Coordinates of C-alpha atoms and ligand atoms in Angstrom, one line a residue:
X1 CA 138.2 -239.0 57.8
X2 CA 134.9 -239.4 55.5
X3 CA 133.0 -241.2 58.1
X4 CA 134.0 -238.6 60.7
X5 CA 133.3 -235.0 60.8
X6 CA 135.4 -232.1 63.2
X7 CA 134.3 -229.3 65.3
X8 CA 136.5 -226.9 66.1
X9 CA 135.8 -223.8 68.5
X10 CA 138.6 -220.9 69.2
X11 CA 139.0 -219.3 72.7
X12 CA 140.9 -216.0 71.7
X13 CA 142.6 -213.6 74.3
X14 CA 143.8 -210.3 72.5
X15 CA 145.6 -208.1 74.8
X16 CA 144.2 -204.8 74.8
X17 CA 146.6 -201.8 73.5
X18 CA 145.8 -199.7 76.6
X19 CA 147.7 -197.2 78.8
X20 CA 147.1 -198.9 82.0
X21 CA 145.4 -201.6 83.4
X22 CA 142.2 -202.7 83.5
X23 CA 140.7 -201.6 86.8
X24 CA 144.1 -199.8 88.3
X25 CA 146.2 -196.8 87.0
X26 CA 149.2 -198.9 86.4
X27 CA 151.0 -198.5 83.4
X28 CA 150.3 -201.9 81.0
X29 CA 153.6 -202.2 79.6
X30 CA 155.7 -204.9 79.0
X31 CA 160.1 -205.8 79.7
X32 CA 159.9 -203.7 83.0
X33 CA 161.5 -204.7 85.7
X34 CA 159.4 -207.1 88.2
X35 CA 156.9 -206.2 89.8
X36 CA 157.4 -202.5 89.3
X37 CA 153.9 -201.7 87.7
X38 CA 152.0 -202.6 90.5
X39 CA 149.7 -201.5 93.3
X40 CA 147.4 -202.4 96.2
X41 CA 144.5 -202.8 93.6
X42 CA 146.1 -205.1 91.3
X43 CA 148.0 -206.5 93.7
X44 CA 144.2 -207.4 95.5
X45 CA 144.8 -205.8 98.9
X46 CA 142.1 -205.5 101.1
X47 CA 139.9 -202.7 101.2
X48 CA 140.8 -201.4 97.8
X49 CA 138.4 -200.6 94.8
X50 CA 138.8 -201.3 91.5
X51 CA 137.5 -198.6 88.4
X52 CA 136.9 -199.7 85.0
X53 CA 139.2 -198.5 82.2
X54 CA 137.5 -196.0 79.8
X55 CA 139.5 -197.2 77.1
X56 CA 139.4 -200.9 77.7
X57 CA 135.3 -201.1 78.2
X58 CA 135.7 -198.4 74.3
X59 CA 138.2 -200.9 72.6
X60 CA 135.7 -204.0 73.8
X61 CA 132.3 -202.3 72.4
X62 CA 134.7 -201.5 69.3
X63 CA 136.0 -205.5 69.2
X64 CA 131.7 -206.5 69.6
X65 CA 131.0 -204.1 67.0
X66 CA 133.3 -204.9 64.3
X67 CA 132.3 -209.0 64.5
X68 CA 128.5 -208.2 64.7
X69 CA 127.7 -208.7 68.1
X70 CA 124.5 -207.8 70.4
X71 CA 126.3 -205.3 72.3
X72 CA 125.0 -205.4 76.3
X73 CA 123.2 -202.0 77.6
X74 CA 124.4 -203.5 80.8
X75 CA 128.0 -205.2 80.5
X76 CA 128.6 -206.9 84.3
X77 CA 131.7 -208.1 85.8
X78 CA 132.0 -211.2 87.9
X79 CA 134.2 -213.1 89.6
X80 CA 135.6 -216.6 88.7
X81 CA 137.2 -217.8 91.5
X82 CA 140.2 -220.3 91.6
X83 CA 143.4 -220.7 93.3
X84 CA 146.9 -219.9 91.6
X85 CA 149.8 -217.9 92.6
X86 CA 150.0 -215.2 89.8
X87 CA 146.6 -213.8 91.0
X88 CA 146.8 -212.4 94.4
X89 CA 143.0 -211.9 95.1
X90 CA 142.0 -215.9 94.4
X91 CA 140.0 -215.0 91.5
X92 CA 139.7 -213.3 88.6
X93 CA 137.5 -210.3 87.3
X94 CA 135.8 -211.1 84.2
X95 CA 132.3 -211.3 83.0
X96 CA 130.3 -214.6 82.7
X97 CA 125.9 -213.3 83.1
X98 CA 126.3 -210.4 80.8
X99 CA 129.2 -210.0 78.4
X100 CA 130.2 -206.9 76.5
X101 CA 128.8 -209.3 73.5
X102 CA 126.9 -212.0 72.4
X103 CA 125.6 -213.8 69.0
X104 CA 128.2 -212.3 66.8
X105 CA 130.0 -213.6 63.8
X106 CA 133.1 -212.9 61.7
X107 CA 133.1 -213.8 57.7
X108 CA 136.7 -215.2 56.7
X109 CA 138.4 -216.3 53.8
X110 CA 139.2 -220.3 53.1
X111 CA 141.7 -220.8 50.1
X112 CA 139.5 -222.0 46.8
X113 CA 136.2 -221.2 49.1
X114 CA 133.9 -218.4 49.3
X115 CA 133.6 -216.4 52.6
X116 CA 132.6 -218.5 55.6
X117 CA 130.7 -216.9 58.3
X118 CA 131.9 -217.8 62.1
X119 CA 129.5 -217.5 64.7
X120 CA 131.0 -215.6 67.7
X121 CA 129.2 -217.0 71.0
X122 CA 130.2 -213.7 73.3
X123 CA 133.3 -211.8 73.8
X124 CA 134.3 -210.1 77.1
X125 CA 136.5 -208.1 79.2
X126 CA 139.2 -209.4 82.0
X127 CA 141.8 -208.7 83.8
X128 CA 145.2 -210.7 83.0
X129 CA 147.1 -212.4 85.4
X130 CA 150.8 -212.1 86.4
X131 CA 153.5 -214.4 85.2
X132 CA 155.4 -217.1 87.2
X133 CA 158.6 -218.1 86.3
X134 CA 160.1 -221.5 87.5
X135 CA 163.7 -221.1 88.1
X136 CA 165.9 -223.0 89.1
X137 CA 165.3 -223.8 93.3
X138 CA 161.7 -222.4 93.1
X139 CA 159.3 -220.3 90.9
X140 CA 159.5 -216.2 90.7
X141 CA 156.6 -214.2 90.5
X142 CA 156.7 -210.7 88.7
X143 CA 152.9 -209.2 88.5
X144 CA 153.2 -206.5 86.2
X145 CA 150.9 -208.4 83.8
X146 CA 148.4 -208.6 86.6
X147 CA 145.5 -206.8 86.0
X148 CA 146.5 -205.7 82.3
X149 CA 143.0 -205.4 79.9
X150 CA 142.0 -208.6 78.1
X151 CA 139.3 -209.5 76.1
X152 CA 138.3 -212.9 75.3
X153 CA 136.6 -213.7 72.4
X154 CA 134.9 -217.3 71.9
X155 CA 133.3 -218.9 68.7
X156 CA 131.4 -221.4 68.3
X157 CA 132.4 -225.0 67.1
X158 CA 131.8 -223.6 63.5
X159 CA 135.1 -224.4 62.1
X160 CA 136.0 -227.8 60.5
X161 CA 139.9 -227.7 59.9
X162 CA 143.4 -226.8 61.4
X163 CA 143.7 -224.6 57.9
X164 CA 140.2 -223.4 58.8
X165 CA 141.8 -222.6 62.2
X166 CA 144.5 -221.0 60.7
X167 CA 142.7 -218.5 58.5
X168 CA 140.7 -217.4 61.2
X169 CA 143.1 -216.8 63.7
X170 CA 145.3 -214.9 60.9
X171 CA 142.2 -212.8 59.5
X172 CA 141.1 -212.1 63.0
X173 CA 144.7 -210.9 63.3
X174 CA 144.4 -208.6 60.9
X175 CA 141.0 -207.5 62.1
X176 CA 142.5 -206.6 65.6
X177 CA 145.5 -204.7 64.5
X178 CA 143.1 -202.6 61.8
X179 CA 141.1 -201.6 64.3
X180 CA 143.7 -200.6 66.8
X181 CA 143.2 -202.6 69.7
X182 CA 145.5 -205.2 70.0
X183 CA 149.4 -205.2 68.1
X184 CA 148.6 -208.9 67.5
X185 CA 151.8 -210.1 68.4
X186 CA 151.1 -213.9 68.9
X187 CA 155.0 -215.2 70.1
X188 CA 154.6 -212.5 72.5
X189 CA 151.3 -213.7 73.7
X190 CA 149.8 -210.4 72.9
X191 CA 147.2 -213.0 71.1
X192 CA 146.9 -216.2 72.4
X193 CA 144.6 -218.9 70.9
X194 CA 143.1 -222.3 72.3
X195 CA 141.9 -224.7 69.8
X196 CA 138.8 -227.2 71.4
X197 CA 138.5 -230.1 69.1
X198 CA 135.9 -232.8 68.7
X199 CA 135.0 -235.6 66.2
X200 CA 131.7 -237.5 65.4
X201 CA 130.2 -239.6 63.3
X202 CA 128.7 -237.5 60.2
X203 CA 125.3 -236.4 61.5
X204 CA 125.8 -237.2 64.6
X205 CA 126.8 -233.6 66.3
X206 CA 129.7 -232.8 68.1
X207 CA 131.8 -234.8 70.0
X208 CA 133.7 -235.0 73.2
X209 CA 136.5 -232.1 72.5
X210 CA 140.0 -231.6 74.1
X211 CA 141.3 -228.2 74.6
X212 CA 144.4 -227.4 73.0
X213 CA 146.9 -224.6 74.4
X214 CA 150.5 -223.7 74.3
X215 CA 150.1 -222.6 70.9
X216 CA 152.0 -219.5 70.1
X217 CA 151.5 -218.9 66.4
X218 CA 149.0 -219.6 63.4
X219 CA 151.2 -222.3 62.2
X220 CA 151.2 -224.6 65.1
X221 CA 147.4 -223.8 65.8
X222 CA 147.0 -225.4 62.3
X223 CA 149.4 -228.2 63.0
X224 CA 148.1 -229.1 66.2
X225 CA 144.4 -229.2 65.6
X226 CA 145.1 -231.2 62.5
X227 CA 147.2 -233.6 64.9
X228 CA 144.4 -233.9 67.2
X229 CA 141.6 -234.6 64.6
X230 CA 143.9 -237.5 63.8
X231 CA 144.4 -238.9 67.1
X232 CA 140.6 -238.4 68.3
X233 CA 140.2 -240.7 64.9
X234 CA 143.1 -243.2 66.0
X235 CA 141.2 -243.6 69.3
X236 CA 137.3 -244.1 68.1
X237 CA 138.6 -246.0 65.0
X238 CA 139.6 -248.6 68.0
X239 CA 136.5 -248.1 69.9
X240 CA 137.8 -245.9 72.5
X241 CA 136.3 -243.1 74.2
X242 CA 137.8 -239.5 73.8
X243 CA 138.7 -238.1 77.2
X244 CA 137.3 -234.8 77.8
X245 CA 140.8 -232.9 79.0
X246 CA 143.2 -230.1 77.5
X247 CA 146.2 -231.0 76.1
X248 CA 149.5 -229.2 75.7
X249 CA 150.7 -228.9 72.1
X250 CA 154.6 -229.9 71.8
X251 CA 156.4 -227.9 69.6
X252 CA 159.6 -229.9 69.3
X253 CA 157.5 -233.8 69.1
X254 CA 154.6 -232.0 66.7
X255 CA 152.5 -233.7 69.1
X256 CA 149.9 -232.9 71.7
X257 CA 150.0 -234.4 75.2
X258 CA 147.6 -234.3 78.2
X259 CA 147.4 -231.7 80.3
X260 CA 144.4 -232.0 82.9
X261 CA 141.2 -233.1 83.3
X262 CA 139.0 -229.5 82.1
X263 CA 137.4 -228.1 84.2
X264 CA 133.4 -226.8 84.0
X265 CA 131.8 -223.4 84.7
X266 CA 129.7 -223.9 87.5
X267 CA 133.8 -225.3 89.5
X268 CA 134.7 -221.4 89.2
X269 CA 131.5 -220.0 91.8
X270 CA 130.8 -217.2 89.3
X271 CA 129.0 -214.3 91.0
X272 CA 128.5 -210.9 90.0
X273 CA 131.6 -208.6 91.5
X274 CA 130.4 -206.2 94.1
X275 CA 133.0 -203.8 93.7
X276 CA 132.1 -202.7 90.4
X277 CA 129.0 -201.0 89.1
X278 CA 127.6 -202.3 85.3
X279 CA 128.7 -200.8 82.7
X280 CA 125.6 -198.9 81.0
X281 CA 126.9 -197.5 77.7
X282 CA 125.5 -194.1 76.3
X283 CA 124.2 -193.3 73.0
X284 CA 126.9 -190.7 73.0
X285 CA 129.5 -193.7 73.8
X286 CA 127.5 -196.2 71.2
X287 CA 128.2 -193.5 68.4
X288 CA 131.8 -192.6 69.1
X289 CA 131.9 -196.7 68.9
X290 CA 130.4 -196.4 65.6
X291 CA 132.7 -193.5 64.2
X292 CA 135.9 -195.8 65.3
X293 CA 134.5 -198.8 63.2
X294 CA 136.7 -199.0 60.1
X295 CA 135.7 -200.7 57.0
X296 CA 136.7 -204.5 57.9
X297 CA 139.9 -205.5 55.9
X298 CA 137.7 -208.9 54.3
X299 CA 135.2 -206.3 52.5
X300 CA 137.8 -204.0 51.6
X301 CA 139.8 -206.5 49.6
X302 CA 136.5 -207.8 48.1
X303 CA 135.8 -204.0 47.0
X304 CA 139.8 -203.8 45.6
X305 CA 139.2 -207.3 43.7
X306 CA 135.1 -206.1 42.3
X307 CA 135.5 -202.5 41.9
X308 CA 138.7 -201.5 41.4
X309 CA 140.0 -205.0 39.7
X310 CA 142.7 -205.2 42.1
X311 CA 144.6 -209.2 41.1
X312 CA 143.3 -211.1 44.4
X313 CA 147.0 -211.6 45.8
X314 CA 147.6 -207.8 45.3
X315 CA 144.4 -207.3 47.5
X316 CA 145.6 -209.8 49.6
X317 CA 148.8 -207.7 50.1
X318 CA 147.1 -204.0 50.3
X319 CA 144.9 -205.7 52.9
X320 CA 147.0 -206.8 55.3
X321 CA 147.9 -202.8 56.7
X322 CA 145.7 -200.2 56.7
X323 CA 148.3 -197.8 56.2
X324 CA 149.0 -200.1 52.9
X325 CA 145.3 -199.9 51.7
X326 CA 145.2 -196.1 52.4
X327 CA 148.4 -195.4 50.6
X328 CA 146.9 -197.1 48.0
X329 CA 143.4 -195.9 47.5
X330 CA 144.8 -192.2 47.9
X331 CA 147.4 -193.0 44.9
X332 CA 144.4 -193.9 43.1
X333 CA 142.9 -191.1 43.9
X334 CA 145.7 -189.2 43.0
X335 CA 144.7 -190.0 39.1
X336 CA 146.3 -193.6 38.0
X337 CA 144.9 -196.1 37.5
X338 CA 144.5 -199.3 40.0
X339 CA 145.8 -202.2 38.4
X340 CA 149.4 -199.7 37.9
X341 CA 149.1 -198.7 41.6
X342 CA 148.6 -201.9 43.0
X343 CA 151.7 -203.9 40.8
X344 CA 154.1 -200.9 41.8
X345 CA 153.1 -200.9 45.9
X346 CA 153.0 -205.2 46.0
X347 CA 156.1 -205.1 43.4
X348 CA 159.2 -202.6 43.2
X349 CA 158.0 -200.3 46.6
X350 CA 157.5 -203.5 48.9
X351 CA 160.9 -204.9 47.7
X352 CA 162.9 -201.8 47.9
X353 CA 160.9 -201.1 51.5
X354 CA 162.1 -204.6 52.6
X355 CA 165.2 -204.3 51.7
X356 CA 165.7 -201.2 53.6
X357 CA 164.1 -202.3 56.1
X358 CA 161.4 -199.6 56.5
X359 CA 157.5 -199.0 56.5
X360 CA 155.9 -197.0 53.9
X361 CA 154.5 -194.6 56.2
X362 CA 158.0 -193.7 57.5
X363 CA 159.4 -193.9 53.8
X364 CA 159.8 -190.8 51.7
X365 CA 157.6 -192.1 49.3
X366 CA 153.7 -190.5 49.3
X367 CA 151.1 -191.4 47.2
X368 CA 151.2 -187.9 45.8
X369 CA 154.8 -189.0 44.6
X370 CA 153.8 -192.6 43.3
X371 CA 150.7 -191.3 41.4
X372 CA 153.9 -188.8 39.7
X373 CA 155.8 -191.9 39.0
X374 CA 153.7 -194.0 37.5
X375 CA 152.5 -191.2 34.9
X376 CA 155.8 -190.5 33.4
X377 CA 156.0 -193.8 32.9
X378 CA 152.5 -193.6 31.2
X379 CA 153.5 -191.0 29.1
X380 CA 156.7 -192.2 28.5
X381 CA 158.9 -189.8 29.6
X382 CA 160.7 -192.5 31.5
X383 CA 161.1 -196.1 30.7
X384 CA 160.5 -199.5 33.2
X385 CA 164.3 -199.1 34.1
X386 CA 164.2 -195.6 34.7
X387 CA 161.6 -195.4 36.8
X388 CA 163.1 -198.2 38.7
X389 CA 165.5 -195.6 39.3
X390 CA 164.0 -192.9 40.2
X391 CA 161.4 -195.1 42.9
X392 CA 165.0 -195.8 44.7
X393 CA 165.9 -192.2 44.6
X394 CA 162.7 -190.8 45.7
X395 CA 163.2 -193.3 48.6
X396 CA 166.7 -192.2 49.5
X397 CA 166.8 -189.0 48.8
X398 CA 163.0 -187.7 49.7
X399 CA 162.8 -185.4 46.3
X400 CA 159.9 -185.3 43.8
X401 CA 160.4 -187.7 40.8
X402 CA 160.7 -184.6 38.6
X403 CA 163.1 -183.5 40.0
X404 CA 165.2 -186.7 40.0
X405 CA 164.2 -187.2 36.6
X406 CA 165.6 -183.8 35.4
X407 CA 168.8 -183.7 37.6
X408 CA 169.8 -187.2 36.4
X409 CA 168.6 -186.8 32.6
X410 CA 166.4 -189.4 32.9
X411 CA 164.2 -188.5 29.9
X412 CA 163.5 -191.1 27.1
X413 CA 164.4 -189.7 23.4
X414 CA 161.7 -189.6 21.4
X415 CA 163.0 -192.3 19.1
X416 CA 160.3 -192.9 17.3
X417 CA 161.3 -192.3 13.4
X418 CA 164.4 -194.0 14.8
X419 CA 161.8 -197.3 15.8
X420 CA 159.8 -197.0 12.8
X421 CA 163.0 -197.2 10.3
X422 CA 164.2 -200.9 12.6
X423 CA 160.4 -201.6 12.4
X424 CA 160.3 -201.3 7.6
X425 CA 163.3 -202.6 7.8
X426 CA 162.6 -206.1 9.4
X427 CA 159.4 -206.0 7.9
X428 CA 161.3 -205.7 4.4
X429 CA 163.2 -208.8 5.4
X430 CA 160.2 -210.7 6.8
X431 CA 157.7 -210.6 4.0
X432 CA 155.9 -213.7 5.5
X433 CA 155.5 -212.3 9.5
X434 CA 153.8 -209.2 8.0
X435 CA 151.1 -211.2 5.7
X436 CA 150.7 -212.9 9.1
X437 CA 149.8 -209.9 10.8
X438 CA 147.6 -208.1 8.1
X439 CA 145.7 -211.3 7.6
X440 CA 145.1 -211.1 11.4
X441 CA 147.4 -213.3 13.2
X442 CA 149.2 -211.1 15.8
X443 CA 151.6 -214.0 16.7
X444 CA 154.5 -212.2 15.0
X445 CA 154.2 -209.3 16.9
X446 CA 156.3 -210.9 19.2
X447 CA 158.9 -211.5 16.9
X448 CA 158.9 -208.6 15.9
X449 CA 159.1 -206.4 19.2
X450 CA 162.2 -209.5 19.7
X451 CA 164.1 -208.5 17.0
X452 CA 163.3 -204.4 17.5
X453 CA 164.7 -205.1 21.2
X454 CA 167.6 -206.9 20.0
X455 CA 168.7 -204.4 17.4
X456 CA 168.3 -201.2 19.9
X457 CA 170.0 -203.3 22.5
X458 CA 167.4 -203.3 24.7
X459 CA 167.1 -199.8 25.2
X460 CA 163.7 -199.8 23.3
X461 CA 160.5 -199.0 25.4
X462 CA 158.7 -202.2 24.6
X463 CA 155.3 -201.1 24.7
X464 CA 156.2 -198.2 22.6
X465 CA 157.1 -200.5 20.2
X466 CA 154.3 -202.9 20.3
X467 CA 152.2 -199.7 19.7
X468 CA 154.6 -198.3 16.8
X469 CA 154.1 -201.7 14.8
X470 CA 150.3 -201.9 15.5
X471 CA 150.2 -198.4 13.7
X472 CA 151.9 -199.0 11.2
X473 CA 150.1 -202.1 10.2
X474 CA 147.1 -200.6 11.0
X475 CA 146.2 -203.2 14.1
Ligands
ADP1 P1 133.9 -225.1 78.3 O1 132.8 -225.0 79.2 O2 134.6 -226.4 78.3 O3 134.8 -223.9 78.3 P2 132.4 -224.0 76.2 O4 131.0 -224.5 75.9 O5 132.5 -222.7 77.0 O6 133.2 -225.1 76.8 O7 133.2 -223.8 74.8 C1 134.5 -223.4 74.8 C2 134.9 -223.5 73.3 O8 134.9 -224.8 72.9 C3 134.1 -222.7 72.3 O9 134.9 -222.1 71.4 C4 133.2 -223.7 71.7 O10 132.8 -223.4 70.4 C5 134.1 -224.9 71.7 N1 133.3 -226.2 71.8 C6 132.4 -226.5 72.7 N2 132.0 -227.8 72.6 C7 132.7 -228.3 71.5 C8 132.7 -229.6 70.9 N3 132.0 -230.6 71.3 N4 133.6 -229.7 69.9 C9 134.4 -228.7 69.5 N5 134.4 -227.5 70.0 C10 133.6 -227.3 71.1
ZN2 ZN1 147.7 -201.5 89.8
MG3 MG1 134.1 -221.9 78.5

C-alpha cells in the first residue's frame, strides 16, 4: 500500500425517531401490516400538499448542531427526480441548494491515535421510500416506509481506513442514540452507511471511487472498504483504470461486486419543491436547539479519563449510554470516589445486569444505593464477598444495602487483635521477611498478607491486612 494512499467518504442515512412521517401525519412505525400507514400525501396523489414535520426539521438542526455545522436560516426542499416503484410521485423530497447543514465536522477516536477531526460536507432532510419485496412470481410493494423522516449526513473523503470507517460509523452511532434521534439500529437499517472509496498515488489527490452499499453493520463496513482498497490496488498495480460505479458488498463471498454505473447530480433535475415553503428557523427554535444539545459522548469520556481518572476502557464503557454515564456521575456525586464507581458499574453491576438480562435504569439498583455500597465496603463493614452479595440482593429484591446487610448479618468482625496475633506470630517465625521490610523492601508484604490469608482461610479482608502489617512495621 506505501505507494498508494485511500480516500474514504461516508454517506449516512439515520432514520429519524419521529411520530410520523416526514411531510404526512402517518404514523412512522415499523412490522405493520402493508401498506396500512399510508395516505394520499405519501402515497403522492395529485392535488395533495405536503407540511414539514416540526420534530423532524428539530431533530435535523439538533443532528447539524451536535457535528458543528453552519446551520441554514433558510433550509429548502427540492426535488430529485428518478423513476422506481417504491416512490409513487417519481421523485423524491430532499434538499440539494440549501441543506439543513453545511461545513461541519465530527472528532472521533482511532485505536493508539489521538482524536481525528472529520469534515462533514452537509447533512439534510428526506423523505424515505417504501420497500419492494421480490417474491416469488413478482415483486410486492408495502409503502409504509414511504415518506418516513430521514436525514443524510455526508463527509468528506477525510477518512483513510475500513478501521477508520469503522470507528466512525460506531462513534457516530453512539452520537445519534445520545442525542435521541435515531435508535441506531443498523441490521434494521435504522442506520445505513455507503462507503465511497478511492486510491492514488501518494500526493496525487483522490482517485476514481466506487460506492459501496449493502452494508448492514460496522463490521462489514470495515471489511468491505478494506477489500476494496485492495482490489482498486490489484487493478492500478496492473495498469488498469478504476471504473467509477457502486458495488454491492457480499456478505457470504467477503467480496464486493459491481452494481451500476453511478450516477451524477445534475441526472436527478434537482429543482426547488413548490409545495413547500423554506424552512426559516427562529431564535426561539435556534435556542430550544441549543438546550437539547448534550455534552457529546467523545468529550465526556475525555473528561472521565482527565478529571475524574476514569481507566480509558471504563470510560469507554460509561460512554457508550447516557443513562450509563449519568448513573455514574450521580454515584459520584453521591460521595465515592470515581475510580470505585467506575470498576463496580463496568465490573460486578454490568455482569449481574447481563446476566439478568436487564438495563440499569429499569434495575433496582440507584446510584443513591451504589454510592451506600461501596462505602461499607470502604469502611469495612462488609468484605469484597459480601458486598458481592448484597449488589445481587439489592438487585433482586429492590431493598437498601443496609437493610440487606443487617437482615443477613453481613457485618465483618472486627478481627483485628485476632489479625495482629497471625501477623507477630509469622513475623516471629520469619525473622528474615521482616528485616526485609524495615530495611525498606515491601516485597514480603505479599508473603505475608499470603500466609495471613491462608491461616484465616480466606476469610481475612486483604486490604485490612495489608494495612494491619504496614502499622505494625511502621510502613
Ligand atoms: P457523488 O456525486 O458521486 O454522490 P459526492 O461528491 O456527492 O459524489 O460525494 C459522495 C461521497 O463520496 C462523499 O462522502 C465524499 O466524501 C465521497 N467522495 C467523493 N469523491 C471521492 C473520492 N474521489 N474518493 C473517495 N471518496 C470520495
Ligand atoms: Zn401519509
Ligand atoms: Mg452525492
Amino acid at each position: 500500500m506505501s505507494a498508494y494512499q485511500s480516500f474514504i467518504g461516508l454517506e449516512i442515512h439515520i432514520h429519524l425517531l419521529t411520530e410520523s412521517k416526514v411531510f404526512c401525519n402517518c404514523p412512522a412505525r415499523f412490522g405493520d401490516e402493508p401498506n396500512r400507514n399510508v395516505c394520499p400525501v405519501c402515497m403522492g396523489y395529485p392535488g395533495v400538499l405536503p407540511a414539514l414535520n416540526e420534530e423532524a426539521i428539530f431533530m435535523s438542526y439538533l443532528v447539524g448542531r451536535a457535528l458543528n455545522c453552519e446551520l441554514a436560516d433558510e433550509a429548502i426542499f427540492d426535488r430529485k427526480n428518478y423513476f422506481y416503484p417504491d416512490m409513487t410521485k417519481n421523485y423524491q423530497i430532499s434538499q440539494f441548494h440549501s441543506p439543513v447543514g453545511r461545513n461541519g465536522w465530527f472528532d472521533i477516536r482511532l485505536e493508539g491515535e489521538e482524536t481525528k477531526r472529520i469534515r462533514i460536507h452537509d447533512i439534510h432532510l428526506e423523505e424515505d421510500a417504501g420497500k419492494m419485496i421480490h417474491a416469488s412470481g413478482g415483486s410486492l410493494l408495502d409503502y409504509n416506509r414511504a415518506g418516513t423522516a430521514l436525514l443524510e449526513i455526508v463527509t468528506e473523503p477525510d477518512l483513510v481506513t475500513g478501521e477508520d470507517a469503522e470507528a466512525f460509523i460506531q462513534q457516530f452511532r453512539n452520537l445519534v442514540r445520545q442525542l435521541g434521534v435515531c435508535d441506531g439500529n443498523m441490521e434494521e437499517g435504522s442506520l445505513r452507511c455507503d462507503g465511497n472509496v478511492s486510491i492514488n498515488l501518494k500526493g496525487k489527490g483522490l482517485g476514481t471511487k466506487t460506492e459501496v452499499k449493502n452494508v448492514n453493520s460496522s463490521r462489514f463496513l470495515r471489511q468491505a472498504l478494506s477489500y476494496e482498497i485492495r482490489r482498486q490496488k490489484k487493478l492500478l498495480d496492473k495498469g488498469e483504470a478504476i471504473t467509477q460505479e457502486t458495488r454491492l458488498w457480499d456478505e457470504a463471498a467477503g467480496r464486493t461486486e459491481a452494481m451500476r454505473s453511478k450516477e451524477s447530480a445534475h441526472d436527478y433535475r434537482y429543482f426547488p419543491e413548490p409545495d413547500l415553503p423554506p424552512f426559516r428557523p427562529t431564535p426561539d427554535f435556534l435556542g430550544k436547539v441549543d438546550e437539547a444539545l448534550i455534552e457529546l459522548p467523545l468529550a465526556r469520556r475525555t473528561r472521565f479519563v482527565e478529571e475524574l481518572g476514569v481507566k480509558e476502557v471504563q470510560a469507554d464503557l460509561l460512554t457508550e449510554e447516557r443513562a450509563t454515564a449519568d448513573f455514574f456521575e450521580a454515584t459520584v456525586a453521591a460521595g465515592v470516589e470515581a475510580a470505585a464507581a467506575a470498576a463496580w458499574i463496568c465490573g460486578d453491576v454490568q455482569k449481574h445486569l447481563k446476566r439478568r438480562e436487564i438495563a440499569l435504569g429499569e434495575s433496582s439498583l440507584s446510584p443513591a444505593r451504589l454510592a451506600a455500597l461501596i462505602k461499607l465496603v470502604e469502611e469495612n463493614t462488609v468484605n469484597r464477598n459480601g458486598a458481592r452479595e448484597v449488589l445481587e440482593a439489592v438487585l433482586d429484591e429492590d431493598k437498601d444495602p443496609a437493610e440487606i446487610v443487617a437482615e443477613r448479618g453481613l457485618e465483618q468482625e472486627d478481627n483485628s487483635a485476632e489479625l495482629e496475633a497471625l501477623i507477630a506470630k509469622i513475623a516471629d517465625e520469619n525473622p528474615q521477611a521482616v528485616e526485609q521490610l524495615t530495611s525498606g523492601d515491601m516485597k514480603p508484604i505479599g508473603f505475608f498478607v499470603g500466609q495471613i490469608m491462608r491461616a484465616s482461610g480466606g476469610k481475612a479482608d486483604p486490604k485490612q491486612v495489608q494495612s494491619l502489617i504496614r502499622a505494625k512495621f511502621g510502613l
